[in-house]
Coordinates of C-alpha atoms in Angstrom, one line a residue:
X1 CA -27.6 96.1 -40.2
X2 CA -29.4 96.9 -43.5
X3 CA -33.1 96.3 -43.9
X4 CA -33.5 94.7 -47.3
X5 CA -36.1 96.1 -49.7
X6 CA -35.0 94.7 -53.0
X7 CA -36.8 91.6 -54.0
X8 CA -34.0 89.5 -55.4
X9 CA -30.4 89.2 -56.6
X10 CA -29.1 87.2 -59.5
X11 CA -28.1 83.7 -58.5
X12 CA -24.8 83.6 -60.4
X13 CA -23.6 87.1 -59.4
X14 CA -21.6 88.1 -56.3
X15 CA -23.0 91.6 -56.4
X16 CA -25.0 93.0 -53.6
X17 CA -27.7 95.6 -54.5
X18 CA -29.8 97.6 -52.1
X19 CA -32.6 99.8 -53.4
X20 CA -35.1 101.9 -51.6
X21 CA -35.0 103.7 -48.3
X22 CA -32.6 102.2 -45.9
X23 CA -29.4 102.9 -43.9
X24 CA -26.0 101.3 -43.6
X25 CA -24.3 101.2 -40.2
X26 CA -20.5 101.5 -40.3
X27 CA -20.1 99.7 -36.9
X28 CA -19.2 102.9 -35.1
X29 CA -22.6 104.5 -34.8
X30 CA -22.6 106.5 -38.0
X31 CA -25.0 105.6 -40.8
X32 CA -25.8 106.6 -44.3
X33 CA -29.4 107.2 -45.0
X34 CA -31.4 107.5 -48.2
X35 CA -31.5 105.4 -51.4
X36 CA -28.3 103.3 -51.6
X37 CA -27.1 101.2 -54.5
X38 CA -23.9 99.2 -54.6
X39 CA -22.2 97.4 -57.4
X40 CA -18.9 95.5 -58.0
X41 CA -16.0 97.7 -59.1
X42 CA -15.4 97.6 -62.9
X43 CA -19.0 96.7 -63.8
X44 CA -21.3 99.3 -65.2
X45 CA -24.7 100.0 -63.8
X46 CA -26.2 99.4 -67.3
X47 CA -24.7 95.9 -67.4
X48 CA -26.0 95.1 -64.0
X49 CA -29.5 96.3 -64.9
X50 CA -29.5 94.2 -68.0
X51 CA -28.3 91.2 -66.2
X52 CA -30.9 91.6 -63.5
X53 CA -33.6 92.1 -66.1
X54 CA -33.0 88.7 -67.8
X55 CA -33.3 86.7 -64.6
X56 CA -36.9 86.7 -63.3
X57 CA -36.4 83.5 -61.2
X58 CA -33.8 85.2 -59.0
X59 CA -33.4 84.0 -55.4
X60 CA -35.5 86.1 -52.9
X61 CA -33.9 87.6 -49.9
X62 CA -35.5 87.3 -46.5
X63 CA -34.4 88.9 -43.2
X64 CA -31.5 91.3 -42.3
X65 CA -28.1 91.1 -43.8
X66 CA -25.4 91.7 -41.2
X67 CA -22.4 93.7 -42.3
X68 CA -19.1 94.5 -40.6
X69 CA -16.6 97.3 -41.1
X70 CA -13.8 95.1 -39.9
X71 CA -11.0 94.5 -42.3
X72 CA -11.3 91.2 -44.2
X73 CA -11.6 89.6 -47.6
X74 CA -13.4 91.6 -50.2
X75 CA -13.7 95.2 -50.9
X76 CA -15.4 97.9 -48.9
X77 CA -15.6 95.7 -45.8
X78 CA -17.7 93.0 -47.6
X79 CA -16.7 89.3 -47.2
X80 CA -16.4 87.5 -50.5
X81 CA -15.5 84.2 -48.9
X82 CA -17.6 81.1 -49.6
X83 CA -19.2 81.3 -46.2
X84 CA -20.6 84.7 -47.0
X85 CA -22.2 83.4 -50.2
X86 CA -24.0 80.4 -48.5
X87 CA -27.7 80.1 -49.4
X88 CA -30.1 81.0 -46.7
X89 CA -31.3 78.3 -44.3
X90 CA -34.6 76.8 -45.5
X91 CA -36.9 75.3 -42.9
X92 CA -37.2 71.5 -43.2
X93 CA -39.0 68.7 -41.3
X94 CA -37.8 65.2 -40.6
X95 CA -39.5 61.9 -39.9
X96 CA -37.7 61.8 -36.6
X97 CA -40.2 64.4 -35.3
X98 CA -42.9 61.6 -35.0
X99 CA -40.5 59.5 -33.0
X100 CA -39.9 62.4 -30.7
X101 CA -43.6 63.1 -30.3
X102 CA -44.3 59.4 -29.8
X103 CA -41.9 59.0 -26.9
X104 CA -43.1 62.2 -25.2
X105 CA -46.7 61.1 -25.6
X106 CA -46.0 57.6 -24.2
X107 CA -44.1 59.0 -21.2
X108 CA -47.0 61.4 -20.5
X109 CA -49.5 58.5 -20.8
X110 CA -47.5 56.4 -18.3
X111 CA -47.0 59.2 -15.8
X112 CA -50.7 59.9 -15.6
X113 CA -51.4 56.2 -15.5
X114 CA -49.2 56.0 -12.4
X115 CA -50.9 59.1 -10.9
X116 CA -54.4 57.5 -11.1
X117 CA -53.4 53.9 -11.0
X118 CA -55.3 53.3 -7.8
X119 CA -58.3 55.5 -8.5
X120 CA -60.5 52.7 -9.7
X121 CA -59.4 50.2 -7.0
X122 CA -59.5 52.2 -3.7
X123 CA -60.9 49.2 -1.8
X124 CA -58.1 46.9 -2.9
X125 CA -55.5 49.6 -2.1
X126 CA -56.9 50.2 1.4
X127 CA -56.9 46.4 2.1
X128 CA -53.2 46.3 1.1
X129 CA -52.4 49.4 3.1
X130 CA -54.8 49.7 6.0
X131 CA -55.3 53.3 7.3
X132 CA -54.2 54.8 3.9
X133 CA -56.4 55.9 1.0
X134 CA -56.0 55.9 -2.7
X135 CA -57.0 59.6 -2.9
X136 CA -54.3 60.5 -0.4
X137 CA -51.7 58.9 -2.6
X138 CA -53.0 60.8 -5.6
X139 CA -52.8 64.0 -3.5
X140 CA -49.2 63.5 -2.8
X141 CA -48.4 62.8 -6.4
X142 CA -50.1 66.1 -7.5
X143 CA -48.5 68.2 -4.8
X144 CA -45.0 67.0 -6.0
X145 CA -46.2 67.7 -9.6
X146 CA -46.9 71.3 -8.7
X147 CA -43.5 71.8 -7.1
X148 CA -41.7 70.3 -10.0
X149 CA -43.7 72.4 -12.5
X150 CA -42.1 75.5 -11.0
X151 CA -38.7 74.3 -12.0
X152 CA -39.4 72.9 -15.5
X153 CA -38.8 76.1 -17.5
X154 CA -35.4 76.9 -15.9
X155 CA -34.1 73.3 -15.9
X156 CA -35.0 72.7 -19.5
X157 CA -33.4 76.1 -20.5
X158 CA -30.2 75.1 -18.7
X159 CA -29.8 71.5 -19.6
X160 CA -31.8 71.1 -22.9
X161 CA -34.9 69.1 -23.7
X162 CA -33.2 65.9 -24.6
X163 CA -31.3 65.5 -21.3
X164 CA -34.3 66.5 -19.2
X165 CA -36.6 64.0 -20.9
X166 CA -34.0 61.1 -20.6
X167 CA -33.4 61.9 -16.9
X168 CA -37.1 62.2 -16.2
X169 CA -37.8 58.9 -18.0
X170 CA -35.2 57.2 -15.9
X171 CA -36.5 58.8 -12.7
X172 CA -40.1 57.6 -13.5
X173 CA -38.9 54.0 -14.2
X174 CA -37.0 54.0 -10.9
X175 CA -40.0 55.3 -9.0
X176 CA -42.3 52.6 -10.6
X177 CA -39.9 49.9 -9.5
X178 CA -40.0 51.3 -5.9
X179 CA -43.8 51.1 -6.1
X180 CA -43.6 47.5 -7.4
X181 CA -40.9 46.3 -5.0
X182 CA -39.9 42.7 -5.2
X183 CA -43.5 41.7 -6.0
X184 CA -42.4 41.1 -9.6
X185 CA -40.4 38.0 -8.5
X186 CA -43.5 35.8 -7.6
X187 CA -45.2 37.3 -10.6
X188 CA -42.4 35.9 -12.9
X189 CA -42.3 32.5 -11.2
X190 CA -46.1 32.3 -11.4
X191 CA -46.0 33.0 -15.1
X192 CA -43.4 30.2 -15.5
X193 CA -45.6 27.9 -13.3
X194 CA -42.8 27.5 -10.7
X195 CA -44.1 29.6 -7.8
X196 CA -45.1 26.6 -5.6
X197 CA -41.6 25.1 -5.9
X198 CA -40.0 28.1 -4.1
X199 CA -41.1 28.6 -0.5
X200 CA -38.6 31.4 0.1
X201 CA -41.1 33.8 -1.6
X202 CA -43.3 33.6 1.5
X203 CA -40.6 35.2 3.7
X204 CA -41.8 38.1 5.8
X205 CA -39.9 40.9 7.5
X206 CA -41.8 42.6 10.4
X207 CA -45.0 40.8 9.2
X208 CA -44.5 42.4 5.7
X209 CA -44.0 40.0 2.8
X210 CA -40.5 40.5 1.4
X211 CA -41.6 39.4 -2.1
X212 CA -44.8 41.4 -2.1
X213 CA -45.9 45.0 -2.3
X214 CA -43.4 47.4 -0.6
X215 CA -44.2 49.2 2.7
X216 CA -46.3 52.3 2.4
X217 CA -43.4 54.8 2.9
X218 CA -41.6 53.2 0.0
X219 CA -44.6 53.3 -2.3
X220 CA -45.0 57.0 -1.4
X221 CA -41.4 57.7 -2.2
X222 CA -41.7 56.0 -5.6
X223 CA -44.9 57.9 -6.3
X224 CA -43.2 61.3 -5.5
X225 CA -40.4 60.4 -7.9
X226 CA -42.9 59.9 -10.7
X227 CA -44.7 63.1 -9.7
X228 CA -41.4 65.0 -9.9
X229 CA -40.8 63.6 -13.4
X230 CA -44.2 64.1 -14.9
X231 CA -44.1 67.9 -15.6
X232 CA -41.2 67.3 -18.0
X233 CA -43.6 65.3 -20.1
X234 CA -46.6 67.5 -19.7
X235 CA -45.2 71.0 -19.9
X236 CA -42.8 70.5 -22.8
X237 CA -45.0 69.5 -25.8
X238 CA -45.2 73.1 -27.1
X239 CA -41.4 73.3 -27.0
X240 CA -41.0 70.0 -28.8
X241 CA -43.5 71.1 -31.4
X242 CA -41.6 74.4 -32.0
X243 CA -38.3 72.6 -32.3
X244 CA -39.3 69.7 -34.6
X245 CA -42.6 70.5 -36.3
X246 CA -43.6 73.0 -39.1
X247 CA -45.8 75.9 -38.1
X248 CA -48.9 74.3 -39.6
X249 CA -48.3 71.1 -37.6
X250 CA -47.7 72.5 -34.2
X251 CA -51.3 72.7 -33.0
X252 CA -51.9 69.0 -34.0
X253 CA -48.7 67.7 -32.4
X254 CA -49.2 69.6 -29.2
X255 CA -52.8 68.4 -29.0
X256 CA -51.7 64.7 -29.5
X257 CA -49.2 64.9 -26.7
X258 CA -51.6 66.6 -24.3
X259 CA -54.5 64.2 -25.1
X260 CA -52.2 61.3 -24.1
X261 CA -52.5 62.5 -20.6
X262 CA -56.2 61.7 -20.6
X263 CA -55.6 58.5 -22.4
X264 CA -53.2 57.5 -19.5
X265 CA -55.9 58.2 -16.9
X266 CA -58.4 56.2 -19.0
X267 CA -55.9 53.3 -19.1
X268 CA -55.5 53.5 -15.3
X269 CA -59.3 53.0 -14.9
X270 CA -59.5 50.3 -17.5
X271 CA -56.4 48.1 -16.7
X272 CA -56.6 48.7 -13.0
X273 CA -60.2 47.7 -12.8
X274 CA -59.6 44.5 -14.8
X275 CA -56.3 43.4 -13.3
X276 CA -56.2 44.5 -9.6
X277 CA -59.0 42.5 -8.1
X278 CA -57.0 41.6 -5.0
X279 CA -53.5 41.7 -3.4
X280 CA -51.9 39.4 -6.0
X281 CA -53.6 41.3 -8.9
X282 CA -52.3 44.6 -7.5
X283 CA -48.8 43.2 -7.5
X284 CA -49.1 42.1 -11.1
X285 CA -50.6 45.5 -12.0
X286 CA -47.8 47.5 -10.4
X287 CA -45.2 45.2 -12.0
X288 CA -46.7 45.7 -15.4
X289 CA -46.5 49.5 -15.0
X290 CA -42.8 49.2 -13.9
X291 CA -41.9 47.1 -16.9
X292 CA -43.6 49.4 -19.4
X293 CA -41.9 52.5 -17.9
X294 CA -38.6 50.7 -18.1
X295 CA -39.1 49.9 -21.8
X296 CA -40.2 53.4 -22.5
X297 CA -37.1 54.8 -20.7
X298 CA -34.8 52.5 -22.6
X299 CA -36.3 53.6 -25.9
X300 CA -36.0 57.2 -24.9
X301 CA -32.3 56.8 -24.2
X302 CA -31.7 55.1 -27.5
X303 CA -33.8 57.2 -29.9
X304 CA -34.8 60.6 -28.4
X305 CA -32.7 63.2 -30.0
X306 CA -31.8 66.8 -29.2
X307 CA -32.5 69.1 -32.2
X308 CA -33.1 68.5 -35.9
X309 CA -30.3 69.2 -38.3
X310 CA -32.3 72.0 -39.8
X311 CA -35.0 74.1 -38.0
X312 CA -38.5 73.3 -39.1
X313 CA -39.9 76.8 -39.4
X314 CA -38.9 80.4 -40.1
X315 CA -39.2 81.4 -36.5
X316 CA -36.9 78.6 -35.4
X317 CA -34.5 79.5 -38.2
X318 CA -34.4 83.1 -36.7
X319 CA -33.6 81.7 -33.3
X320 CA -30.9 79.5 -34.7
X321 CA -29.3 82.4 -36.5
X322 CA -29.3 84.4 -33.2
X323 CA -27.6 81.6 -31.5
X324 CA -26.7 82.3 -27.9
X325 CA -28.3 85.7 -28.1
X326 CA -31.8 84.0 -27.7
X327 CA -32.4 83.2 -24.0
X328 CA -35.6 82.3 -22.3
X329 CA -36.1 84.5 -19.2
X330 CA -36.1 82.9 -15.7
X331 CA -39.4 81.5 -14.5
X332 CA -40.1 84.2 -11.9
X333 CA -39.5 86.9 -14.5
X334 CA -42.0 85.2 -16.9
X335 CA -44.6 84.8 -14.1
X336 CA -44.4 88.5 -13.3
X337 CA -44.7 89.4 -16.9
X338 CA -47.7 87.1 -17.5
X339 CA -49.6 88.4 -14.5
X340 CA -49.0 92.0 -15.5
X341 CA -50.4 91.3 -18.9
X342 CA -54.1 92.4 -19.2
X343 CA -56.4 89.5 -19.9
X344 CA -54.0 86.7 -18.8
X345 CA -55.7 85.9 -15.4
X346 CA -59.1 85.1 -16.9
X347 CA -58.0 82.2 -19.1
X348 CA -55.9 81.0 -16.2
X349 CA -58.9 81.0 -13.9
X350 CA -61.0 79.1 -16.5
X351 CA -58.1 76.6 -16.9
X352 CA -57.9 76.0 -13.1
X353 CA -61.7 75.6 -13.0
X354 CA -61.6 72.9 -15.6
X355 CA -58.7 70.9 -14.3
X356 CA -60.0 71.0 -10.8
X357 CA -63.3 69.4 -11.9
X358 CA -61.6 66.7 -14.1
X359 CA -59.1 65.8 -11.4
X360 CA -61.6 65.7 -8.6
X361 CA -64.1 63.6 -10.5
X362 CA -61.3 61.3 -11.7
X363 CA -59.9 60.8 -8.2
X364 CA -63.3 60.1 -6.6
X365 CA -64.9 58.3 -9.4
X366 CA -65.9 55.4 -7.2
X367 CA -67.8 57.6 -4.7
X368 CA -69.5 59.5 -7.6
X369 CA -70.7 56.3 -9.2
X370 CA -71.8 54.7 -5.9
X371 CA -74.2 57.7 -5.3
X372 CA -75.9 56.8 -8.6
X373 CA -76.2 53.1 -7.8
X374 CA -73.1 51.8 -9.6
X375 CA -70.9 49.8 -7.2
X376 CA -69.4 47.1 -9.4
X377 CA -65.7 47.7 -9.7
X378 CA -65.5 47.0 -13.4
X379 CA -68.5 49.2 -14.1
X380 CA -66.8 52.1 -12.2
X381 CA -63.6 51.6 -14.1
X382 CA -65.4 51.7 -17.5
X383 CA -67.3 54.8 -16.4
X384 CA -64.0 56.5 -15.5
X385 CA -62.5 55.4 -18.8
X386 CA -65.5 56.8 -20.7
X387 CA -65.2 60.1 -18.8
X388 CA -61.5 60.6 -19.9
X389 CA -62.2 59.6 -23.5
X390 CA -65.1 62.1 -23.5
X391 CA -62.6 64.8 -22.5
X392 CA -60.4 63.8 -25.5
X393 CA -63.3 63.8 -27.9
X394 CA -64.5 67.2 -26.7
X395 CA -61.1 68.7 -27.0
X396 CA -60.9 67.5 -30.6
X397 CA -64.4 68.7 -31.6
X398 CA -64.5 72.0 -29.8
X399 CA -60.8 72.7 -30.3
X400 CA -61.2 72.5 -34.1
X401 CA -64.2 74.9 -33.9
X402 CA -62.2 77.4 -31.9
X403 CA -59.2 77.1 -34.2
X404 CA -61.5 78.0 -37.1
X405 CA -63.6 80.8 -35.4
X406 CA -61.3 82.1 -32.7
X407 CA -64.4 82.3 -30.4
X408 CA -62.4 81.6 -27.2
X409 CA -64.7 83.5 -24.8
X410 CA -68.0 82.4 -26.1
X411 CA -67.1 78.7 -26.2
X412 CA -65.5 78.9 -22.8
X413 CA -68.6 80.5 -21.2
X414 CA -70.9 78.0 -22.9
X415 CA -68.7 75.1 -21.7
X416 CA -68.6 76.3 -18.1
X417 CA -72.4 76.9 -18.1
X418 CA -73.1 73.4 -19.5
X419 CA -70.6 71.9 -17.1
X420 CA -72.6 73.4 -14.2
X421 CA -75.7 71.7 -15.4
X422 CA -74.1 68.3 -15.9
X423 CA -72.1 68.3 -12.7
X424 CA -75.2 68.6 -10.5
X425 CA -76.5 65.0 -11.0
X426 CA -73.1 63.7 -9.9
X427 CA -73.8 64.9 -6.4
X428 CA -77.3 63.5 -6.0
X429 CA -77.9 60.5 -3.8
X430 CA -81.2 59.6 -5.4
X431 CA -82.0 60.1 -9.1
X432 CA -85.3 60.5 -10.9
X433 CA -84.8 57.0 -12.2
X434 CA -84.3 55.6 -8.7
X435 CA -81.1 53.6 -8.7
X436 CA -80.9 53.4 -12.4
X437 CA -77.5 54.9 -13.4
X438 CA -78.6 56.2 -16.8
X439 CA -78.8 59.9 -15.8
X440 CA -75.5 59.6 -13.9
X441 CA -73.5 58.0 -16.7
X442 CA -74.9 60.4 -19.3
X443 CA -74.1 63.4 -17.1
X444 CA -70.6 62.1 -16.4
X445 CA -69.8 61.7 -20.1
X446 CA -71.3 65.1 -21.1
X447 CA -69.4 66.8 -18.2
X448 CA -66.2 65.4 -19.6
X449 CA -67.1 66.5 -23.1
X450 CA -67.7 70.1 -22.1
X451 CA -65.4 70.8 -19.2
X452 CA -62.3 69.1 -20.5
X453 CA -61.8 71.3 -23.6
X454 CA -61.8 74.4 -21.5
X455 CA -58.1 73.6 -20.7
X456 CA -56.6 73.5 -24.2
X457 CA -58.8 76.3 -25.4
X458 CA -57.8 78.7 -22.6
X459 CA -54.2 77.6 -22.7
X460 CA -54.1 78.7 -26.4
X461 CA -55.9 81.9 -25.4
X462 CA -53.4 82.7 -22.7
X463 CA -50.6 82.3 -25.3
X464 CA -52.4 84.6 -27.7
X465 CA -52.8 87.2 -25.0

């Protein structure tokens, strides 16, 4: 391996010239040090110098040149075959990258929609499933999410991003159909105006409607399946950005995919609050989610690709040239390495603090709003939607500021301090305005604006550390 220090070589010449301090390995451990210059046999140094002088637009060399002392075409162990004279790989981006990002973002949106689908309708859910709570179902989803997160790195490294995303999309669609059950049948007949003509849809098995919402164990199983699939949509945007996007596009593409998680939660509050006003509305609501997940899975199978024909950045070109030599370490090895790195645990703690607040407020939004005098289901749903959109807006505004200034610590401390101020009114039973929800709603939105951005800011800080 020879470190190249010469700036260029003539485009039309097959010579190889090395100038400056370097070394040549002969493949057996010996090396030649010092200034080395090579030229084709039969060509004078004066002619080469003259030729090099007249070509100022010569092609630049980047990276190491691998040499071998094995016998082969050419002289002195150099390969003069056409393959050895191929131009270097130039990074290139393709329009398909936006298709890739679109599907990953939509799948992330749908998975978080499923997670918080009942957060804005806890009373409707508890009427359909007496003795069970909406927050309990969300807990089960998130526990399965954590378990699946531990396996994402190793599974993607083994099977590739494309296979994992397709399999996870199919798993999510299947889980949504288990949550919906046969309730879509009366929904379809009602849409066609034919429900009253078919009495078989009123059939019950053990006092449970056959063509209604499924039993609670079935809906839990479907929820766990979606929870298992979700980390493959939430943990992989940085990998997709690295594989498909140029270096100056990665931050934007990753932020888009991650923000769709919050958009999915906002959608759950908005659509759930408007549609699921009773048992029949909840059937229609779950059927809609199942249909959308099926469409997204079908599109993923048809259009989601593996890798671009040409890497998008110099770093990905280097990985491509290394081929199988580049391996991601196992998950447990990475974890040990991260926790032994000074400064890693602090952004991790800030990240946990932020996501704990956003998830708890989102899951118990109905109780939070009722304390402030807001009990109307639609008003609660719109408040939850506004909270999630405030998180997205804060991430955009404060994220851009941190990208420009790199003030990770100062912004994080300010956000946590302000979050402490705005979270206090959410726990008060009586406000200064009596039962007027002004203080509550303002505090809710400001809390989302400041506590939400702590997650992406500290995720980026942990990567930099």
